[in-house]
Coordinates of C-alpha atoms in Angstrom, one line a residue:
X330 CA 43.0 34.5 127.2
X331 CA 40.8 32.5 124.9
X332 CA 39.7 29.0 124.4
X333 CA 38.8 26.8 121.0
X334 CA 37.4 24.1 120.4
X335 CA 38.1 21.1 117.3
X336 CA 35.3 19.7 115.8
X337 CA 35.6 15.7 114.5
X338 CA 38.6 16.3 115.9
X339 CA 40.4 12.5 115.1
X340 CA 39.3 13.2 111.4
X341 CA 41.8 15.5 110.7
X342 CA 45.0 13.2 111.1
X343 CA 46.8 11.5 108.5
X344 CA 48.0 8.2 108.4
X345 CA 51.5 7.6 107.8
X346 CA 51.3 3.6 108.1
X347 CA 48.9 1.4 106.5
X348 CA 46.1 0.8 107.8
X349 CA 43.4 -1.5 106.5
X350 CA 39.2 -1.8 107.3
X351 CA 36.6 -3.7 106.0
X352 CA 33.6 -2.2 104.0
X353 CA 31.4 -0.8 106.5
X354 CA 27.6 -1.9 106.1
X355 CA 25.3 0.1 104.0
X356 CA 28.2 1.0 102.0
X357 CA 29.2 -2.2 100.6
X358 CA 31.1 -1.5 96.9
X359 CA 28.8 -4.5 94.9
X360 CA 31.4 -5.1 92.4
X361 CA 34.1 -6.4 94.9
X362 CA 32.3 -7.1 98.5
X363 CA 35.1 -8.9 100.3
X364 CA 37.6 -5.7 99.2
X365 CA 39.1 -3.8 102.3
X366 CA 39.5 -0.1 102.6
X367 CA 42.8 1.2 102.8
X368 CA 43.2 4.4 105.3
X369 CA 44.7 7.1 104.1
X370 CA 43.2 9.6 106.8
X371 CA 42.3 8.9 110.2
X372 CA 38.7 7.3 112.2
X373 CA 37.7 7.6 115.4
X374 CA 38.4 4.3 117.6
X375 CA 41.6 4.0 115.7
X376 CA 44.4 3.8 118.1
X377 CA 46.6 5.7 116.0
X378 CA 43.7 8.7 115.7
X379 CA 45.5 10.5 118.6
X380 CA 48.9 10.8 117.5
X381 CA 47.7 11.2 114.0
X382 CA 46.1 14.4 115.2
X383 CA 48.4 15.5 116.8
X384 CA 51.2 15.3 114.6
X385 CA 48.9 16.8 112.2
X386 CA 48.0 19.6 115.0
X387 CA 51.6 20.6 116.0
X388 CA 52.9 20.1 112.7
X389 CA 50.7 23.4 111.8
X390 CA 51.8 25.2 114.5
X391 CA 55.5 24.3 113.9
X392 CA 55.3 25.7 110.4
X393 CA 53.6 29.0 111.4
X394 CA 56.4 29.6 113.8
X395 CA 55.6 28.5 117.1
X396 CA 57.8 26.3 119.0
X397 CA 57.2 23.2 120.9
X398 CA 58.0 22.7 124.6
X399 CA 60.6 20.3 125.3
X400 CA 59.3 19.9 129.2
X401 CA 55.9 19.8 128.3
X402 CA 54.9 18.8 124.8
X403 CA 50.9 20.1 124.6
X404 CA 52.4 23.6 125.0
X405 CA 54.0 25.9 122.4
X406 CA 55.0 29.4 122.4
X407 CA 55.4 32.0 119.6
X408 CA 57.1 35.3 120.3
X409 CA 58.0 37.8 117.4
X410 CA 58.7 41.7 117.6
X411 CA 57.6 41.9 121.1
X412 CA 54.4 40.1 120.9
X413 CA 54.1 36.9 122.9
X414 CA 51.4 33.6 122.3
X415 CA 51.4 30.5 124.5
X416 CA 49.2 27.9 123.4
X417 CA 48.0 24.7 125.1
X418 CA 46.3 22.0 123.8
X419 CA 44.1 18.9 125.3
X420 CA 42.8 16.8 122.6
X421 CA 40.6 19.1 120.9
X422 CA 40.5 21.7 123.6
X423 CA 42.4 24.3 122.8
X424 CA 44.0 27.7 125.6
X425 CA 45.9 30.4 123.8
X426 CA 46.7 32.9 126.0
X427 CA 48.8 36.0 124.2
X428 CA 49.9 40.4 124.9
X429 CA 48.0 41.1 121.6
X430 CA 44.5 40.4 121.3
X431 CA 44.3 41.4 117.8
X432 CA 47.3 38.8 117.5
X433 CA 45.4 36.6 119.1
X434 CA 42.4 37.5 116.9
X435 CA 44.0 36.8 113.3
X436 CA 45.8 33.4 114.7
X437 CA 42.5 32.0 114.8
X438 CA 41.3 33.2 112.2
X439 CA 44.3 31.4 110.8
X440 CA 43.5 28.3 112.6
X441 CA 39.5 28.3 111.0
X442 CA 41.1 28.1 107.6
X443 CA 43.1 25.2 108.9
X444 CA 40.5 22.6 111.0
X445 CA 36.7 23.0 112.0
X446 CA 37.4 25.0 115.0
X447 CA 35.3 27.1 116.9
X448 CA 36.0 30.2 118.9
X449 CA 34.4 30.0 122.0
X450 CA 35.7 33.9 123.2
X451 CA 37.3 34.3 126.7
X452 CA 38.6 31.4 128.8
X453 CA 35.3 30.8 131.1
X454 CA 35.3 27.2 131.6
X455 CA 38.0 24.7 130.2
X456 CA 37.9 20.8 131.6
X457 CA 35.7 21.7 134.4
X458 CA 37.9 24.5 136.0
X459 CA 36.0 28.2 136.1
X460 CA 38.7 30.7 135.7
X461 CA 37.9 34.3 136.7
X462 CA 39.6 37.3 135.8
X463 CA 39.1 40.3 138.4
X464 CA 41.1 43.0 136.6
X465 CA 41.1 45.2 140.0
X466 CA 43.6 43.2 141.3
X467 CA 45.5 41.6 138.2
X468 CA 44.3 38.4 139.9
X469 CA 42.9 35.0 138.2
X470 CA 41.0 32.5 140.6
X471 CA 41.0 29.2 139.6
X472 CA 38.2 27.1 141.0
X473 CA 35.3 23.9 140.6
X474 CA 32.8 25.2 141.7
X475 CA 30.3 23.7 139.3
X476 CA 31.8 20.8 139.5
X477 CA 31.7 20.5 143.6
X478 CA 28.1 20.9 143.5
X479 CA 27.4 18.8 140.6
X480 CA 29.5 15.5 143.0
X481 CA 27.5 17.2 146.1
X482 CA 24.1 16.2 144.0
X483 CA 25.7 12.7 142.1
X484 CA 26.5 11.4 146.0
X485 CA 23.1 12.8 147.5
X486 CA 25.3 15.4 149.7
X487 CA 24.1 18.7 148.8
X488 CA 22.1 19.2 152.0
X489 CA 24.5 17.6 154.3
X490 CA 25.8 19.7 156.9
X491 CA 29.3 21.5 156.2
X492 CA 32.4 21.1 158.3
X493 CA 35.6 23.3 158.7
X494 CA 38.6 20.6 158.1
X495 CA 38.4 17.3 155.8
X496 CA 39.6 15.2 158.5
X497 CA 39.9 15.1 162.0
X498 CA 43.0 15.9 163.8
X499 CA 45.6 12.5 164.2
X500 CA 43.0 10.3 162.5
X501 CA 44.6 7.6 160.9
X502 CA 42.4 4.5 160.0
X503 CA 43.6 0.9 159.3
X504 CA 42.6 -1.3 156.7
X505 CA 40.8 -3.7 158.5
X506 CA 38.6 -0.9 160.6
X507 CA 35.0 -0.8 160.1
X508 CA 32.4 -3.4 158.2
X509 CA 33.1 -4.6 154.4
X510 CA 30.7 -2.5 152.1
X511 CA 28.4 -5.1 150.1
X512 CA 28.2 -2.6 147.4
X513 CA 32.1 -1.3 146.8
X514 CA 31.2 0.8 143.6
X515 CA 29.9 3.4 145.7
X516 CA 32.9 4.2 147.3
X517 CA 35.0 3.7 144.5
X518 CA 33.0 5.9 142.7
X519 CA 33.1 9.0 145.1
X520 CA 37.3 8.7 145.5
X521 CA 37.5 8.7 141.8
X522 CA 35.6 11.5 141.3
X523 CA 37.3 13.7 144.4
X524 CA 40.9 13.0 142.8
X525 CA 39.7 15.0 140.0
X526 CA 38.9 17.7 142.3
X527 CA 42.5 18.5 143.8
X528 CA 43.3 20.4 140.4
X529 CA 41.9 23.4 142.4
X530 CA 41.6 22.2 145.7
X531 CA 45.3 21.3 147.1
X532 CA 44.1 21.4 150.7
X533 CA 42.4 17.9 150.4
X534 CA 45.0 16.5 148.2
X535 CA 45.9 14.5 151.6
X536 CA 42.8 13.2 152.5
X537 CA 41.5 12.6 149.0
X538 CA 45.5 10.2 148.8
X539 CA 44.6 8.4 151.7
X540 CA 41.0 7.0 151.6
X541 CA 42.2 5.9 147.9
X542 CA 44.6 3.3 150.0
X543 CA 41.7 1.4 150.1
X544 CA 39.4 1.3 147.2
X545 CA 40.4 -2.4 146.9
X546 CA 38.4 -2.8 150.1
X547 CA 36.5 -0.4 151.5
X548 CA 34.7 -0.6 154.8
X549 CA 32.1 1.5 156.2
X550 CA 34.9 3.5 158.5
X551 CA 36.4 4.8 155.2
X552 CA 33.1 5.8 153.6
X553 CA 32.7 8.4 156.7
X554 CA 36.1 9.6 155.6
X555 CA 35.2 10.1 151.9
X556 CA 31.9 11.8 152.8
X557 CA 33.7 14.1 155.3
X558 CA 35.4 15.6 152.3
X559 CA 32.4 16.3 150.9
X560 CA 31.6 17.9 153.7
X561 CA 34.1 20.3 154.0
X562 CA 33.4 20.7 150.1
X563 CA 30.2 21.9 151.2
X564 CA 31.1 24.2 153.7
X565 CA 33.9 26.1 151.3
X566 CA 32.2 26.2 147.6
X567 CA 34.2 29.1 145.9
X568 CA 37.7 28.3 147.1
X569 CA 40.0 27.5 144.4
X570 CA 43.9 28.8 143.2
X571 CA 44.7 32.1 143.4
X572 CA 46.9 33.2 140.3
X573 CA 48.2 36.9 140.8
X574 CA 50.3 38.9 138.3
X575 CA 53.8 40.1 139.4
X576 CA 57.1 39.3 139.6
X577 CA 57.3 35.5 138.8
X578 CA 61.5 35.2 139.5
X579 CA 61.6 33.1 142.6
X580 CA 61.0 29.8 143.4
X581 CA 60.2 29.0 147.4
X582 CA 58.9 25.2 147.4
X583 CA 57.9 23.5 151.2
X584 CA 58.5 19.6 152.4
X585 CA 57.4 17.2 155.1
X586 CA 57.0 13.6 155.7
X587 CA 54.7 12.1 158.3
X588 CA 57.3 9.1 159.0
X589 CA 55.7 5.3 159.3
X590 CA 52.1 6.9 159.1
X591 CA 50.6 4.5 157.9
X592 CA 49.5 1.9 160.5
X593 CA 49.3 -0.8 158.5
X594 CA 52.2 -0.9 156.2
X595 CA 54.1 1.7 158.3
X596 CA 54.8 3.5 154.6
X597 CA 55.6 7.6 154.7
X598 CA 53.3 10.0 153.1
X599 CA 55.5 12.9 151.8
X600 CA 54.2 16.1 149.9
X601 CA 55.5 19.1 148.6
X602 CA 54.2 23.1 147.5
X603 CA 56.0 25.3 145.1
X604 CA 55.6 28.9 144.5
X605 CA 56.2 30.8 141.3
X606 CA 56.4 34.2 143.0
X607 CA 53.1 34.3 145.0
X608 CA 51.4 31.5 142.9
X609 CA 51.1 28.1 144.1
X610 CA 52.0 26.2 140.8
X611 CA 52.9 22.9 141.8
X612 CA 51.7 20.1 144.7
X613 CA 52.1 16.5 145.8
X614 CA 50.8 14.3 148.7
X615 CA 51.6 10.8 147.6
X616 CA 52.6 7.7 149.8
X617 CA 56.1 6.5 149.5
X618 CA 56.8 3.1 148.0
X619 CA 58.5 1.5 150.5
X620 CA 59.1 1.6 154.1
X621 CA 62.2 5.0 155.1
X622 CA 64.3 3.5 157.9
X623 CA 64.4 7.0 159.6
X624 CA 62.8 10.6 159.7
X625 CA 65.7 11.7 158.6
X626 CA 65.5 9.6 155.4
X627 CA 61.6 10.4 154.6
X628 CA 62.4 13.9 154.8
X629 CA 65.4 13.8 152.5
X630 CA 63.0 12.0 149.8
X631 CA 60.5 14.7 150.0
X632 CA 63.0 16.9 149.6
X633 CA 64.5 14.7 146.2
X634 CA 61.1 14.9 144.8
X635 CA 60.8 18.9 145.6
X636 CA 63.8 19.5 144.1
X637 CA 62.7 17.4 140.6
X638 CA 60.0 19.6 140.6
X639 CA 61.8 23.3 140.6
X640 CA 63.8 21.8 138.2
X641 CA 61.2 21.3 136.1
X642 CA 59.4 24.5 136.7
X643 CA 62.7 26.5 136.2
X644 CA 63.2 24.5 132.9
X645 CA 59.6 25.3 131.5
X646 CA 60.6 29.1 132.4
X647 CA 63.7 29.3 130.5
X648 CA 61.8 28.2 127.8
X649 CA 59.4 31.0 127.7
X650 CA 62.2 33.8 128.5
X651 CA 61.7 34.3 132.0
X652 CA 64.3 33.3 133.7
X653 CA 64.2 32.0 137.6
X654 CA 66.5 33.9 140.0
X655 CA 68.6 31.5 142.2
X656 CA 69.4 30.2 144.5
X657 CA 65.7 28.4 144.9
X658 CA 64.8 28.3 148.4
X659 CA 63.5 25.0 149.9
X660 CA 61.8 25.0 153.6
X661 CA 61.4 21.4 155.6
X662 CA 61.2 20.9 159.2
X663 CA 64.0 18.3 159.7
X664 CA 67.1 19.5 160.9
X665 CA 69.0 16.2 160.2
X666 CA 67.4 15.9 156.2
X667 CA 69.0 20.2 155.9
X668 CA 72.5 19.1 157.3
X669 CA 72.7 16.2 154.3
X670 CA 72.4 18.5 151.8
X671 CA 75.3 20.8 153.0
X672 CA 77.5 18.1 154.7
X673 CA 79.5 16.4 152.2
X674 CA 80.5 13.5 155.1
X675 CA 77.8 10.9 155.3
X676 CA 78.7 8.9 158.1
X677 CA 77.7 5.2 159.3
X678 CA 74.3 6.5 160.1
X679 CA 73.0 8.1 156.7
X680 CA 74.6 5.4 154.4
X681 CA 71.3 3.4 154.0
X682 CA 70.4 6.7 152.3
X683 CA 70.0 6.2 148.5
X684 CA 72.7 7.2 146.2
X685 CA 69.9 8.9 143.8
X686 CA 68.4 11.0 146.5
X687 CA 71.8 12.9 147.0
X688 CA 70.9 15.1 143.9
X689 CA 69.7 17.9 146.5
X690 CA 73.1 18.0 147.3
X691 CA 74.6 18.4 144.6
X692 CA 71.8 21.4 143.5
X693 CA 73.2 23.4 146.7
X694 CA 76.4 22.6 145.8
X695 CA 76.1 24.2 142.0
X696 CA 74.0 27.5 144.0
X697 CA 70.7 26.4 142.4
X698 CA 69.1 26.1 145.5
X699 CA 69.1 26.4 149.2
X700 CA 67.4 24.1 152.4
X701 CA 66.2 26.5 155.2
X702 CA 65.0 25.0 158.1
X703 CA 61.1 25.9 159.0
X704 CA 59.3 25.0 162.3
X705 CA 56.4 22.5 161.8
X706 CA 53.6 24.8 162.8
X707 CA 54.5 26.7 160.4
X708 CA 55.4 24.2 157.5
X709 CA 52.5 24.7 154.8
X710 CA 52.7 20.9 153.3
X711 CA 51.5 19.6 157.1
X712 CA 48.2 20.2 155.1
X713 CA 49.6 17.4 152.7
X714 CA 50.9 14.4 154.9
X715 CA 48.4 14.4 157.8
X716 CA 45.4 15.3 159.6
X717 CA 45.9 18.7 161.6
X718 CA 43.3 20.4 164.7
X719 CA 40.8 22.8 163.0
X720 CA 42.6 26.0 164.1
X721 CA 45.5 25.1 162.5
X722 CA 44.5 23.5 159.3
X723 CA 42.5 27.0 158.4
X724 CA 45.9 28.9 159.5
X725 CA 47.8 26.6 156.3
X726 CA 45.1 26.3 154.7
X727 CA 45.2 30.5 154.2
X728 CA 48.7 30.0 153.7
X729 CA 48.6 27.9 151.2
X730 CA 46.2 29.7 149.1
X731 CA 47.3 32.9 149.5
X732 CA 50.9 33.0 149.8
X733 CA 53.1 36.3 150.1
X734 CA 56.2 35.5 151.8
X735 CA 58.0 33.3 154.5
X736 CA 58.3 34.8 158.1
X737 CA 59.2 32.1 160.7
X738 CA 58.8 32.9 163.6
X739 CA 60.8 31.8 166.6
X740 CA 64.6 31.5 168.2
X741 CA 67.4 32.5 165.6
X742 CA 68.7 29.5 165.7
X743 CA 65.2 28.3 164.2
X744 CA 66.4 30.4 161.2
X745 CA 69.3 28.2 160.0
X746 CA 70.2 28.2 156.4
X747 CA 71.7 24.9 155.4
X748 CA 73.9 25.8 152.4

C-alpha cells in the first residue's frame, strides 16, 4: 500500500471551453492594458479546476491501461499477467494499493514523469485516518486517533473524565428541552467536527445522527449530549475498523428501526451494517424522511436501504474479479418486515407499503439474497437507532468491530429463514 501526493494540483488541467481573465496586477501587458487573457490551462478558484484535473488525471490512467470504476468513479483498477493495482484518488491525494511492489514502484515512477507528484512511501496517514499494518495477523486497523485527541484539545475535553457508552440507555431528548445557547457556534462546531469522526468510529454513528437534529437550535440539554461523546471518545482512544485478510465471498448485512423515536416528529431512525467476509465495510444510522405508519413498515425500509447497499458492494466486487457468493444473507428483528419479502400476497394491511420498497422482494425472489430473522439482543445495528444499557452496548459494540460469524441464540423457531 502506498500513498502520493499532487503538487499545484488544479494546474495541471486543461481547458476544453473558453475561458477568459483579466490581466492580473503586476503583470499588466503596457501595449494593450484593457486585453483579457484567454485560458488555455487551468487556475485555482476556477470552477472548472476540478474536473479539468480530473479529466486530465483519469485520462492518464485510462491510456496506461487502467480501468475506471463504473460504481465508484475515484477508483481504477489495472490487472495484467497476474499482477493486480487498485488506485484511488481524492483530489490530489492519491492510495495505490497493488501484489507487486516493484509494480507498484515503476508506476510511480511513471506517474513523476507525468505531474509533480511526490511519493510519500507506505499508507501511514491519509485524510486523517492512521492505518496500521500488523503483519502477524494479516490484519489492517483503521483508526483517528490523532484526530480524537486533537477535537479532545479544540473543545477543552482532553482531561474530562471518560465514560463507557455515548449515551445513556432510553435517552431521547426533545427539541424544546433545556435553555437556548447564546452562543450556537459552539455546538455547531463540535457536531460538525464528530460527523467526521464516524469514518472509523461506527459505534457513535447514532448518537453523533441525533444531536445533529438540532444544530438549528441547540439548547444546553443537547450540548451535555455532544460532550458525552467526547467522553466516551476519551475513554476508548485506539478503537477504530478492523480490516482482516481472508475470504472476502459473503455478504451478511444487519437492520433495525427504532419506530416513532423521535418524540418530537415521531420520525424512525433506521441503520444498517454490512460485512465483506469479517470486515465491516459499510454503515448507516440516518432518520427517515417521513413518519412509517407501522413497525412493520420502518423495518421493511431499513431493509430497502440494506439491500441498495449489497448491491452496491457486490457490484464494486464484480468489478475487481471477486465475485460475491449468494444468496446474501440479511438479519432484522421483525418477523412481520421477513414475511413481506417471501409472501408474494400483500393483504389490506401492508398496502400503505411503498411500491419501490418491494425491491427486497424481488432480490429473494431471483436467490440474491435471503432475510433471517435475528433476536434484538442480539441485532448489531441496535448500536445504530438507539441508546442501549452499558452492558449491552460494549457486547455490540465488540460485535460490531470484530465480527466472525452469526450465532443466535435461542428457540428454533427464533431461527426462521424467510426465503
Amino acid at each position: 500500500m502506498r500513498q502520493s501526493d499532487v503538487s499545484n494540483t488544479f494546474l495541471h488541467g486543461t481547458l476544453t471551453g473558453d475561458v477568459y481573465v483579466e490581466q492580473p496586477p503586476g503583470f499588466v501587458y503596457f501595449e494593450f492594458p484593457s486585453h483579457v487573457c484567454h485560458l488555455n490551462m487551468s487556475l485555482y478558484s476556477l470552477k472548472q479546476a476540478p474536473r479539468a484535473w480530473f479529466d486530465k488525471f483519469s485520462g492518464f490512467l485510462l491510456s496506461y491501461g487502467f480501468t475506471q470504476s463504473i460504481c465508484d468513479h475515484s477508483m481504477f483498477f489495472h490487472s495484467k499477467a497476474g499482477v493486480k493495482m487498485i488506485l484511488l484518488v481524492y483530489v490530489d491525494d492519491i492510495i495505490l494499493v497493488g501484489n507487486s511492489d516493484s509494480n507498484l514502484t515503476s508506476f510511480i515512477s511513471t506517474l513523476k514523469t507525468q505531474f509533480a507528484l511526490k511519493d510519500l512511501g507506505p499508507l501511514s496517514y491519509f485524510l486523517g485516518i492512521e492505518p496500521k499494518l500488523d503483519t502477524s495477523t494479516n490484519s489492517l486497523l483503521l483508526t483517528q486517533n490523532k484526530y480524537s485527541i486533537e477535537l479532545l484539545k479544540k473543545f477543552d475535553m482532553l482531561e474530562c473524565k471518560p465514560c463507557t457508552s455515548p449515551v445513556a440507555s432510553g435517552r431521547r431528548a426533545s427539541l424544546y428541552d433545556g435553555t437556548l445557547l447564546e452562543d450556537s457556534a459552539y455546538y455547531r462546531s463540535l457536531v460538525g467536527a464528530l460527523q467526521y469522526l464516524t469514518l472509523t468510529r461506527p459505534d457513535v454513528s447514532f448518537l453523533v445522527n441525533y444531536v445533529a437534529q438540532f444544530m438549528h437550535q441547540p439548547t444546553d440539554v443537547h450540548l451535555q449530549l455532544a460532550k458525552r461523546i467526547l467522553r466516551f471518545i476519551k475513554g476508548s482512544l485506539g478503537t477504530g475498523i478492523t480490516l482482516v485478510g481472508g475470504d472476502c465471498s459473503s455478504i451478511t448485512a444487519f437492520t433495525d428501526s427504532d419506530w416513532a423515536g423521535f418524540p418530537d416528529s415521531r420520525n424512525t431512525t433506521s441503520g444498517y451494517c454490512v460485512f465483506l467476509g469479517q470486515n465491516l465495510v459499510a454503515w448507516s444510522s440516518k432518520k427517515q424522511p417521513t413518519q412509517s405508519h407501522s413497525s412493520t413498515k420502518a423495518e421493511y425500509k431499513a431493509l430497502s436501504v440494506a439491500a441498495s447497499e449489497i448491491r452496491w458492494i457486490s457490484y464494486i466486487m464484480d468489478e475487481l474479479g471477486d465475485h460475491i457468493r449468494y444468496p446474501c444473507t440479511m438479519f432484522c428483528d421483525n418477523i412481520g418486515a421477513g414475511s413481506l419479502t417471501a409472501n408474494p400476497i400483500c393483504h389490506a394491511r401492508t398496502k400503505h407499503v411503498e411500491l419501490d420498497y418491494h425491491s427486497v422482494r424481488s432480490l429473494v425472489m431471483l436467490g440474491f439474497s435471503t432475510v433471517r430473522y435475528i433476536p434484538s439482543l442480539q441485532n448489531i445495528v441496535d448500536l445504530f437507532t438507539k441508546g442501549l444499557p452499558k452492558q449491552l452496548f460494549t457486547k455490540l459494540q465488540d460485535k460490531l468491530l470484530h465480527f466472525h460469524s452469526v450465532q443466535i441464540k435461542g428457540d428454533c423457531k427464533n431461527k426462521k429463514v424467510f426465503s
